[in-house]
XYZ file of C-alpha atoms in Angstrom:
673
model
C 0.000 0.000 0.000
C 2.877 2.198 1.043
C 4.557 1.482 -2.211
C 1.359 1.994 -3.921
C 0.864 5.213 -2.140
C 4.389 6.291 -2.853
C 4.003 5.253 -6.421
C 0.739 7.119 -6.681
C 2.243 10.246 -5.246
C 5.117 10.103 -7.675
C 2.835 9.570 -10.691
C 0.686 12.516 -9.636
C 3.672 14.823 -9.589
C 4.758 13.552 -12.967
C 1.252 14.175 -14.356
C 1.250 17.743 -13.073
C 4.625 18.358 -14.686
C 3.334 16.889 -17.939
C 0.227 19.153 -17.930
C 2.383 22.208 -17.332
C 4.620 21.244 -20.213
C 1.564 20.778 -22.460
C 0.231 24.220 -21.569
C 3.579 25.679 -22.502
C 3.288 24.007 -25.915
C -0.238 25.356 -26.341
C 0.888 28.898 -25.559
C 3.889 28.716 -27.854
C 1.886 27.239 -30.770
C -0.856 29.821 -30.308
C 1.635 32.661 -30.590
C 3.116 31.103 -33.705
C -0.298 30.486 -35.261
C 0.165 26.730 -35.295
C -3.314 25.881 -34.016
C -3.185 22.306 -35.315
C -0.297 21.441 -33.011
C -1.882 23.433 -30.196
C -5.071 21.370 -30.600
C -3.067 18.150 -30.097
C -1.601 19.459 -26.856
C -5.048 20.554 -25.633
C -6.479 17.107 -26.349
C -3.657 15.553 -24.252
C -4.512 17.909 -21.431
C -8.189 16.921 -21.615
C -7.192 13.277 -21.384
C -5.614 14.080 -18.036
C -8.248 16.572 -16.831
C -11.494 15.784 -18.618
C -13.614 18.763 -17.578
C -10.947 21.450 -17.518
C -12.864 24.621 -18.529
C -9.777 26.383 -19.842
C -8.748 23.375 -21.908
C -12.244 23.039 -23.386
C -12.309 26.746 -24.216
C -8.892 26.496 -25.877
C -10.047 23.490 -27.868
C -13.025 25.439 -29.217
C -10.732 28.331 -30.214
C -8.286 26.003 -31.963
C -11.091 24.351 -33.907
C -12.441 27.777 -34.973
C -8.974 28.880 -36.100
C -8.684 25.717 -38.154
C -12.111 26.307 -39.735
C -13.783 23.368 -37.999
C -16.897 25.245 -36.956
C -19.200 22.237 -36.720
C -16.777 20.397 -34.402
C -16.421 23.498 -32.270
C -20.212 23.761 -31.913
C -20.350 20.057 -31.042
C -17.849 20.577 -28.199
C -19.877 23.530 -26.915
C -23.155 21.596 -26.999
C -21.558 18.560 -25.350
C -20.174 20.541 -22.387
C -23.001 22.994 -21.778
C -22.731 22.531 -18.007
C -19.105 23.551 -17.980
C -19.080 26.020 -20.876
C -21.764 28.489 -19.824
C -23.382 30.915 -22.236
C -21.660 33.995 -20.823
C -18.269 32.309 -21.081
C -18.528 30.854 -24.565
C -21.165 33.149 -26.168
C -18.810 34.812 -28.641
C -17.343 31.534 -29.932
C -20.766 29.926 -30.217
C -22.289 32.913 -32.087
C -19.254 33.107 -34.367
C -19.543 29.425 -35.305
C -23.239 29.886 -36.064
C -22.468 32.988 -38.121
C -19.805 31.180 -40.157
C -22.176 28.264 -40.710
C -24.745 30.774 -42.063
C -27.090 30.150 -39.156
C -27.654 33.867 -38.833
C -30.876 33.773 -36.853
C -29.311 31.408 -34.295
C -26.298 33.685 -33.977
C -28.614 36.652 -33.332
C -30.398 34.759 -30.535
C -27.097 33.749 -28.965
C -25.820 37.332 -28.909
C -29.053 38.859 -27.658
C -29.201 36.208 -24.901
C -26.012 37.482 -23.271
C -26.524 39.779 -20.316
C -23.413 41.894 -20.887
C -21.864 42.331 -24.315
C -18.183 42.882 -24.869
C -16.715 44.922 -27.730
C -15.847 41.839 -29.752
C -19.399 40.563 -29.275
C -20.720 43.941 -30.509
C -18.476 43.644 -33.551
C -20.026 40.288 -34.328
C -23.474 41.683 -33.582
C -22.938 44.342 -36.229
C -21.941 41.698 -38.792
C -25.020 39.634 -37.994
C -27.324 42.650 -38.368
C -25.675 43.487 -41.707
C -26.311 39.964 -43.012
C -29.937 40.232 -41.882
C -30.132 43.550 -43.799
C -31.124 45.457 -40.668
C -29.008 48.403 -41.713
C -30.372 51.017 -39.301
C -29.614 48.852 -36.248
C -26.248 47.914 -37.695
C -25.340 51.568 -38.226
C -26.159 52.340 -34.590
C -23.922 49.481 -33.377
C -20.887 50.621 -35.367
C -21.363 54.244 -34.348
C -21.343 53.169 -30.713
C -18.222 51.064 -31.247
C -16.295 53.872 -32.949
C -17.322 56.334 -30.262
C -16.416 54.125 -27.286
C -13.416 52.141 -28.545
C -9.732 53.033 -28.616
C -7.676 50.304 -30.200
C -5.987 49.324 -33.447
C -9.228 48.278 -35.176
C -10.703 51.732 -35.741
C -9.956 51.620 -39.481
C -11.764 48.286 -39.870
C -14.792 49.647 -38.009
C -14.927 52.699 -40.269
C -14.764 50.404 -43.290
C -17.708 48.399 -41.963
C -19.598 51.606 -41.200
C -19.091 52.846 -44.770
C -20.308 49.465 -46.066
C -23.549 49.900 -44.105
C -24.042 53.395 -45.565
C -23.442 52.054 -49.074
C -25.999 49.279 -48.532
C -28.604 51.772 -47.333
C -28.041 53.948 -50.377
C -28.104 51.018 -52.806
C -30.902 48.818 -51.519
C -33.091 51.150 -49.465
C -32.551 54.313 -51.577
C -31.731 56.272 -48.425
C -29.741 59.471 -48.893
C -26.764 58.913 -46.578
C -25.663 61.518 -44.111
C -22.114 62.776 -44.092
C -20.288 60.780 -41.421
C -16.979 62.492 -42.027
C -15.234 59.314 -43.199
C -11.976 60.106 -44.958
C -11.234 58.018 -48.056
C -7.804 57.031 -46.806
C -7.913 53.370 -47.903
C -9.100 51.682 -51.060
C -11.822 49.885 -49.097
C -13.253 53.207 -47.923
C -13.048 54.622 -51.460
C -14.814 51.561 -52.850
C -17.661 51.784 -50.322
C -18.014 55.508 -50.965
C -18.339 54.761 -54.702
C -21.071 52.211 -53.995
C -22.997 54.820 -51.988
C -22.690 57.307 -54.861
C -23.969 54.713 -57.338
C -27.019 54.234 -55.146
C -27.670 57.974 -55.379
C -27.231 57.946 -59.167
C -24.026 60.030 -59.063
C -22.139 57.853 -61.499
C -19.436 60.305 -62.536
C -18.449 60.950 -58.924
C -18.584 57.210 -58.243
C -16.199 56.551 -61.121
C -13.703 59.034 -59.704
C -13.858 57.284 -56.300
C -13.282 53.910 -57.965
C -10.277 55.267 -59.855
C -8.864 56.530 -56.567
C -9.538 53.141 -54.955
C -7.687 51.413 -57.793
C -4.642 53.664 -57.346
C -4.577 53.145 -53.577
C -4.952 49.384 -53.971
C -2.074 49.145 -56.432
C 0.070 51.312 -54.215
C -0.568 49.289 -51.051
C -0.064 45.922 -52.762
C 3.038 47.059 -54.624
C 4.681 47.863 -51.299
C 4.230 44.199 -50.386
C 7.181 42.431 -52.004
C 5.382 39.093 -51.971
C 2.402 40.305 -54.029
C 2.500 39.308 -57.704
C 0.741 41.006 -60.598
C -1.899 38.265 -60.534
C -2.517 38.946 -56.844
C -2.941 42.647 -57.567
C -5.386 41.982 -60.451
C -7.383 39.586 -58.292
C -7.686 42.214 -55.576
C -8.688 44.815 -58.153
C -11.359 42.548 -59.644
C -14.161 43.841 -57.428
C -13.219 47.466 -58.212
C -13.141 46.770 -61.964
C -16.465 44.979 -61.676
C -18.047 48.084 -60.193
C -16.506 50.225 -62.945
C -18.037 47.920 -65.535
C -21.406 48.272 -63.812
C -21.198 52.065 -64.137
C -20.350 51.710 -67.835
C -23.386 49.463 -68.239
C -25.670 51.968 -66.504
C -24.358 54.720 -68.774
C -25.116 52.622 -71.859
C -21.473 51.859 -72.733
C -22.060 48.115 -73.035
C -18.930 47.379 -75.060
C -16.630 48.760 -72.354
C -18.666 46.979 -69.677
C -18.480 43.607 -71.457
C -14.741 43.948 -71.924
C -14.163 44.478 -68.202
C -16.614 41.735 -67.209
C -14.881 39.160 -69.402
C -11.449 40.160 -68.094
C -12.614 39.505 -64.538
C -14.066 36.104 -65.437
C -10.756 35.089 -67.049
C -8.995 35.778 -63.742
C -11.215 33.113 -62.084
C -11.600 34.899 -58.732
C -12.449 32.829 -55.690
C -15.300 35.144 -54.658
C -18.400 33.299 -55.888
C -20.560 36.324 -55.133
C -18.512 38.528 -57.447
C -18.649 35.949 -60.242
C -22.405 35.554 -59.851
C -23.024 39.309 -60.090
C -20.786 39.677 -63.167
C -22.402 36.700 -64.909
C -25.868 38.129 -64.201
C -24.882 41.521 -65.614
C -23.561 39.916 -68.803
C -26.886 38.098 -69.197
C -28.753 41.403 -68.908
C -26.570 42.885 -71.655
C -27.114 39.879 -73.945
C -30.911 39.928 -73.450
C -32.444 37.776 -76.214
C -29.191 37.742 -78.199
C -26.216 35.405 -77.713
C -28.326 33.082 -75.570
C -25.698 30.331 -75.772
C -23.235 32.544 -73.898
C -25.967 33.471 -71.405
C -26.691 29.788 -70.704
C -22.997 29.291 -69.901
C -22.904 32.340 -67.657
C -26.031 31.361 -65.748
C -24.142 28.376 -64.311
C -21.927 30.789 -62.387
C -24.996 32.131 -60.602
C -25.781 28.642 -59.293
C -22.455 28.153 -57.520
C -22.479 26.858 -53.953
C -22.577 29.571 -51.324
C -23.848 32.334 -53.614
C -27.009 32.751 -51.552
C -24.883 33.694 -48.515
C -22.776 36.257 -50.389
C -25.468 38.398 -51.997
C -28.348 40.489 -50.740
C -31.974 39.462 -51.156
C -32.535 41.957 -53.959
C -29.473 40.708 -55.831
C -30.662 37.105 -55.557
C -34.148 38.145 -56.653
C -32.762 39.939 -59.715
C -30.779 36.827 -60.674
C -33.917 34.678 -60.446
C -35.858 37.134 -62.604
C -33.156 36.969 -65.257
C -33.177 33.175 -65.146
C -36.901 33.214 -65.902
C -36.385 35.655 -68.786
C -33.549 33.545 -70.174
C -35.808 30.488 -70.067
C -38.388 32.452 -72.069
C -35.783 33.572 -74.643
C -34.562 29.980 -75.063
C -38.161 28.705 -75.559
C -38.184 26.747 -72.288
C -41.817 27.514 -71.563
C -42.285 25.095 -68.645
C -39.095 26.273 -66.949
C -40.123 29.896 -67.421
C -43.550 29.295 -65.878
C -42.010 27.357 -62.993
C -39.485 30.074 -62.148
C -41.947 32.945 -62.502
C -44.577 31.158 -60.393
C -41.971 30.519 -57.694
C -40.974 34.177 -57.729
C -44.596 35.248 -57.494
C -45.186 33.052 -54.442
C -41.976 34.296 -52.768
C -42.638 37.960 -53.531
C -46.379 38.492 -54.048
C -45.897 42.258 -53.830
C -43.568 42.187 -56.840
C -45.350 42.485 -60.188
C -42.505 41.541 -62.543
C -43.297 37.772 -62.431
C -46.769 38.592 -63.784
C -45.215 40.408 -66.734
C -42.904 37.471 -67.431
C -45.810 35.016 -67.435
C -47.839 37.304 -69.723
C -44.890 37.641 -72.108
C -44.507 33.869 -72.242
C -48.212 33.483 -73.058
C -47.846 36.024 -75.861
C -44.937 34.060 -77.309
C -47.252 31.034 -77.323
C -49.944 33.080 -79.170
C -52.260 32.886 -76.160
C -53.062 36.572 -76.097
C -56.456 36.211 -74.431
C -54.956 34.404 -71.443
C -52.190 36.985 -71.258
C -54.738 39.814 -71.103
C -56.719 38.001 -68.406
C -53.551 37.441 -66.389
C -52.605 41.107 -66.635
C -56.098 42.196 -65.663
C -55.923 40.055 -62.535
C -52.375 41.036 -61.657
C -52.752 44.707 -62.535
C -56.245 45.609 -61.437
C -55.558 49.332 -61.625
C -53.516 51.851 -63.567
C -51.490 52.616 -60.454
C -50.281 49.025 -60.276
C -49.386 49.127 -63.950
C -47.312 52.238 -63.283
C -45.552 50.445 -60.454
C -44.630 47.624 -62.812
C -43.297 49.988 -65.452
C -41.208 51.871 -62.907
C -39.482 48.659 -61.835
C -37.852 48.401 -65.278
C -34.689 50.301 -64.413
C -33.235 50.492 -67.910
C -36.369 52.143 -69.345
C -37.363 54.516 -66.546
C -35.531 57.482 -68.082
C -36.626 56.922 -71.694
C -38.849 59.724 -73.050
C -41.481 57.241 -74.219
C -41.681 55.588 -70.804
C -41.770 58.964 -69.029
C -44.585 60.125 -71.314
C -46.599 56.950 -70.699
C -46.186 57.158 -66.912
C -47.090 60.848 -66.774
C -50.183 60.226 -68.904
C -51.305 57.310 -66.739
C -50.730 59.172 -63.491
C -52.561 62.191 -64.888
C -55.520 59.952 -65.741
C -55.544 58.825 -62.108
C -55.177 62.486 -61.014
C -51.972 61.580 -59.177
C -50.089 64.750 -60.098
C -47.411 64.290 -57.426
C -46.354 60.902 -58.827
C -46.291 62.305 -62.361
C -44.013 65.144 -61.245
C -41.827 62.618 -59.425
C -41.411 60.599 -62.634
C -40.348 63.719 -64.520
C -37.934 64.725 -61.745
C -36.286 61.292 -61.687
C -35.835 61.303 -65.458
C -34.321 64.809 -65.385
C -31.948 63.773 -62.596
C -30.900 60.692 -64.576
C -29.920 62.761 -67.603
C -28.179 65.277 -65.388
C -26.019 62.578 -63.827
C -25.619 60.009 -66.605
C -25.294 62.244 -69.647
C -23.400 65.147 -68.178
C -20.620 64.516 -70.663
C -20.498 62.861 -74.043
C -17.189 61.105 -73.462
C -15.749 58.901 -70.746
C -12.522 60.877 -70.462
C -13.875 64.019 -68.829
C -14.289 62.705 -65.294
C -12.061 65.411 -63.826
C -14.026 68.248 -65.452
C -16.841 69.968 -63.545
C -20.312 69.682 -64.961
C -20.561 72.815 -67.107
C -21.592 71.326 -70.430
C -24.947 72.308 -71.980
C -27.821 69.958 -71.483
C -28.630 67.369 -74.136
C -31.729 67.937 -76.325
C -33.624 65.153 -74.549
C -32.684 66.587 -71.159
C -33.887 70.071 -72.107
C -37.065 68.623 -73.592
C -37.839 66.859 -70.313
C -37.219 70.059 -68.342
C -39.544 71.934 -70.706
C -42.272 69.294 -70.356
C -41.892 69.288 -66.569
C -42.264 73.067 -66.438
C -45.319 73.043 -68.720
C -46.888 70.194 -66.761
C -46.452 72.028 -63.468
C -47.813 75.266 -64.909
C -50.776 73.420 -66.402
C -51.716 72.007 -62.997
C -51.188 75.234 -61.077
C -47.793 74.348 -59.625
C -46.107 77.622 -60.562
C -43.872 77.674 -57.503
C -42.508 74.218 -58.349
C -41.990 75.212 -61.988
C -39.631 78.088 -61.107
C -36.476 75.944 -60.940
C -37.235 74.324 -64.305
C -37.994 77.665 -65.958
C -34.798 79.193 -64.563
C -32.796 76.304 -65.981
C -34.408 76.717 -69.403
C -33.879 80.481 -69.431
C -30.282 79.981 -68.334
C -29.690 77.717 -71.328
C -31.387 80.159 -73.738
C -31.485 83.777 -72.446
C -33.134 84.933 -75.696
C -36.251 82.828 -75.071
C -38.842 85.519 -74.319
C -41.659 82.993 -73.844
C -39.783 81.183 -71.063
C -38.861 84.504 -69.445
C -42.513 85.543 -69.456
C -43.500 82.262 -67.806
C -40.758 82.725 -65.205
C -41.925 86.259 -64.383
C -45.509 85.012 -64.069
C -44.423 82.268 -61.676
C -42.288 84.614 -59.575
C -45.164 87.076 -59.309
C -46.860 84.641 -56.920
C -43.758 84.065 -54.808
C -41.466 87.066 -55.007
C -42.840 90.217 -56.607
C -39.471 92.010 -56.383
C -37.763 89.191 -58.234
C -40.440 89.363 -60.911
C -39.787 93.107 -61.340
C -36.056 92.501 -61.680
C -36.614 89.814 -64.293
C -39.061 92.007 -66.200
C -36.163 94.360 -66.988
C -34.780 91.645 -69.253
C -37.854 91.843 -71.474
C -37.235 93.643 -74.775
C -38.735 97.082 -75.449
C -42.030 97.538 -77.261
C -40.221 98.678 -80.426
C -38.078 95.591 -80.431
C -41.151 93.410 -79.915
C -43.035 94.951 -82.931
C -44.026 92.482 -85.541
C -41.753 92.251 -88.560
C -43.831 90.508 -91.184
C -42.071 88.853 -94.086
C -44.562 89.332 -96.900
C -42.883 86.851 -99.238
C -42.838 84.169 -96.569
C -46.467 84.913 -95.733
C -47.537 84.627 -99.374
C -45.646 81.383 -99.832
C -47.058 79.881 -96.630
C -49.446 76.939 -96.703
C -52.515 78.994 -95.797
C -51.960 81.875 -98.237
C -54.869 82.601 -100.597
C -52.674 84.283 -103.199
C -49.715 82.463 -104.676
C -47.239 84.233 -106.874
C -46.783 82.568 -110.222
C -43.368 81.006 -110.547
C -43.326 81.164 -114.391
C -42.793 84.955 -114.564
C -39.095 85.714 -114.690
C -37.919 88.923 -113.028
C -36.404 91.555 -115.294
C -32.693 91.962 -114.708
C -30.846 95.270 -114.665
C -29.221 94.529 -118.026
C -32.581 93.970 -119.626
C -33.872 97.243 -118.217
C -30.893 99.110 -119.642
C -31.471 97.525 -123.043
C -35.099 98.574 -123.015
C -34.157 102.104 -122.045
C -34.967 104.174 -119.056
C -38.232 105.439 -120.510
C -39.536 102.103 -121.565
C -42.533 100.806 -119.739
C -43.134 97.132 -119.161
C -45.343 95.611 -121.810
C -48.841 94.899 -120.696
C -50.057 91.404 -120.937
C -52.195 90.908 -124.062
C -55.803 90.270 -123.434
C -57.443 87.407 -125.202
C -59.920 88.516 -127.903
C -63.488 87.651 -127.195
C -65.749 85.843 -129.653
C -67.742 88.027 -132.065
C -71.282 87.260 -133.213
C -71.684 85.572 -136.639
C -73.591 88.495 -138.186
C -70.979 91.014 -136.942
C -70.309 93.765 -139.504
C -67.214 95.861 -138.681
C -68.555 98.724 -140.861
C -71.680 99.073 -138.760
C -71.472 100.701 -135.327
C -72.707 98.278 -132.612
C -75.870 99.130 -130.805
C -74.845 100.783 -127.508
C -78.029 99.461 -125.854
C -77.463 95.912 -126.969
C -76.795 94.738 -123.381
C -80.214 95.931 -122.160
C -83.370 93.872 -122.411
C -85.544 94.748 -125.381
C -88.278 96.314 -123.245
C -85.752 98.718 -121.618
C -84.245 99.993 -124.876
C -85.079 103.567 -125.954
C -86.298 102.586 -129.389
C -88.659 99.823 -128.213
C -92.239 100.596 -129.326
C -94.039 97.520 -128.183
C -95.898 94.897 -130.220
C -98.056 96.081 -133.133
C -101.679 95.038 -132.802
C -104.071 94.071 -135.612
C -101.432 92.593 -137.898
C -101.094 88.859 -138.038
C -98.089 87.059 -139.373
C -98.244 83.905 -141.254
C -97.767 81.232 -138.663
C -96.790 77.744 -139.472
C -98.890 75.036 -137.981
C -101.790 77.325 -136.955
C -105.360 77.211 -138.135
C -107.883 74.427 -138.352
C -106.750 70.863 -138.641
C -105.825 69.980 -142.225
C -105.709 73.616 -143.423
C -102.852 74.629 -145.695
C -101.231 78.009 -145.732
C -99.268 79.704 -148.447
C -96.028 79.175 -146.647
C -96.642 75.498 -146.162
C -97.477 75.019 -149.806
C -94.219 76.611 -150.714
C -92.366 74.066 -148.624
C -93.952 71.131 -150.395
C -91.251 69.913 -152.753
C -93.760 67.804 -154.757
C -95.511 70.987 -156.035
C -92.381 72.450 -157.516
C -91.713 72.008 -161.209
C -88.513 70.188 -160.777
C -86.296 69.411 -157.830
C -82.551 69.198 -158.131
C -80.902 65.843 -157.608
C -79.411 65.017 -154.225
C -75.951 64.879 -155.755
C -74.548 66.106 -159.025
C -74.247 63.623 -161.815
C -71.375 63.446 -164.224
C -71.806 65.594 -167.281
C -74.661 67.708 -165.859
C -74.780 71.138 -164.295
C -76.492 71.692 -160.959
C -79.503 73.937 -161.239
C -79.278 77.297 -159.540
C -82.133 77.781 -157.100
C -84.762 80.265 -158.198
C -85.493 83.473 -156.403
C -88.659 82.030 -154.885
C -86.700 79.385 -152.950
C -83.802 81.436 -151.555
C -85.566 82.253 -148.242
C -86.360 78.628 -147.315
C -84.693 77.517 -144.039
C -82.419 74.527 -144.462
C -83.809 71.278 -143.063
C -81.310 71.068 -140.132
C -82.588 74.444 -138.753
C -86.256 73.890 -139.600
C -88.696 73.318 -136.761
C -91.271 70.563 -137.160
C -94.366 71.959 -138.760
C -96.904 70.550 -136.369
C -94.757 70.554 -133.230
C -96.097 73.769 -131.696
C -99.697 72.942 -132.573
C -99.414 69.401 -131.276
C -97.833 70.587 -127.972
C -100.515 73.242 -127.465
C -103.249 70.723 -128.232
C -101.876 68.312 -125.641
C -101.885 71.100 -123.047
C -105.496 71.873 -123.838
C -106.472 68.224 -123.402
C -104.869 68.148 -119.988
C -106.852 71.236 -118.937
C -110.133 69.707 -120.016
C -109.606 66.297 -118.538
C -108.265 67.431 -115.202
C -106.216 65.067 -113.081
C -106.330 61.550 -114.344
C -109.049 62.289 -116.990
C -109.094 61.386 -120.665
């Protein structure tokens, strides 16, 4: 027993010495970053002291440093009695965060009674992943205000990332936090925030600065190769390409996108975003390339790298690609899934309707749209979700018309304002080289047209105060535009009478405003009643000299009128020939008591002298109808020279017959015989 006791005492001392030696190894390996060897020493310690809290804690840390997050969580769950929540909360929440169990990590952190700075840091990361940007911003502000260590720069970088996310995804105008763009990470995040505000030119300048700072910092590292530098710059170049794409410079954007893909970066989120953007550029063209690129969006872990809106946009584009490649069932499946996941989003309805139209099922497409878009307001919401068309004049006109029909004037003005802002930011310059120049270029014709329409729309609906800024911009571009100046004075008269008086001094005087009519232009206008004949050639000076100074232009000859057949130039025409016979001075009226021989009058069958003369059978001889050879045509006698030729002779009984018929009608009355 004594031996046993002595032996036991000796073995206990040896075990204590062994544990101390193992702890020394753990400390040394931890300082050197050799956590694999440190883990072996910790396991040996736990074999000696099974429930050693410090050893268990060190084991969890070693597993986390080696990336074994599931094993670390298993150790924590196995020794819950020893490893209490307050002691191991950070490690547990970090393992859950790295395993993308974000909700569990949030519960673990919020379950701790007192949070340390490192737990707050993790809390901010968890809130960022949950897209709770307002809460996240508050956490990082508190950390920066109450911390004094070597991690201030990293906290400012995270704070700028939160601001960029708010600007991009929530369309919140960020406040100035006073963050200096001292590192390329800060410059990159500042550029992202500017993109969210639509300030693309300023964003490009920030990205160029970020690229310079990144190259400078990596060049100072002797171990960094050119490939390492290009890989680090990939995310910056990707954002530059996105700006090019938004500005409509698709060729430059595609070139940068393809360069990044050739580098094969390890960031699956970056590859997915670039592949999606290439698909949006291809649209219904080059679908084979799009089908290859869509595989990059399905990589493992993409869903944990991108925001919800980014993932949603990728799914929308997958559905559109299925429609373009005539995969009708796949298109319907994807769009239906999107509609169930986001019932408030109306784009899946449009995709389904477009697919039905491609299948010639127009009636079903109309029914689907009527159900999905029960009002004009919803239709406007759908149209405004199409980012690439929101600034187009046709789209702006359609939206303003639809909102006006719904009497939603504020939304119509908002559409016009957004379009004007887009052209102000995106088309400030015609080239990509002038990023360093201030914006002093004249507005584009489309931009000025939108400003003009916005001003007229506001004036039409009684919004004169709101139209002042637009009218000032138009007058600034064209100071000679009197109409715009008059509108501006009228608008200012309601707001600032003194300003209106000052502006009225710019109006021209009454003499200058007198009408100067161009007679030639007026005569040649479309509505002129008199048109100068083009056939008359003007007389030149040489021709006038040839004709002489005293010569008068020849009058145009009048066309001679037709003269009567019995006109005798030797006899003076009757000056009263244009008056009716009754009004002439020499008219004496009809002579009574003298009857003229009338043809066709008298009793039926009676013959008059004149009629007997016309009877050719009673003449002695009648000439032949045509002369015969060897004979001479007889000359008519004097008694036959006054006979009217047959073609001018009236029928003998025509007048009598007509008068007799009229008499019969009088006797018989209506319908009588």
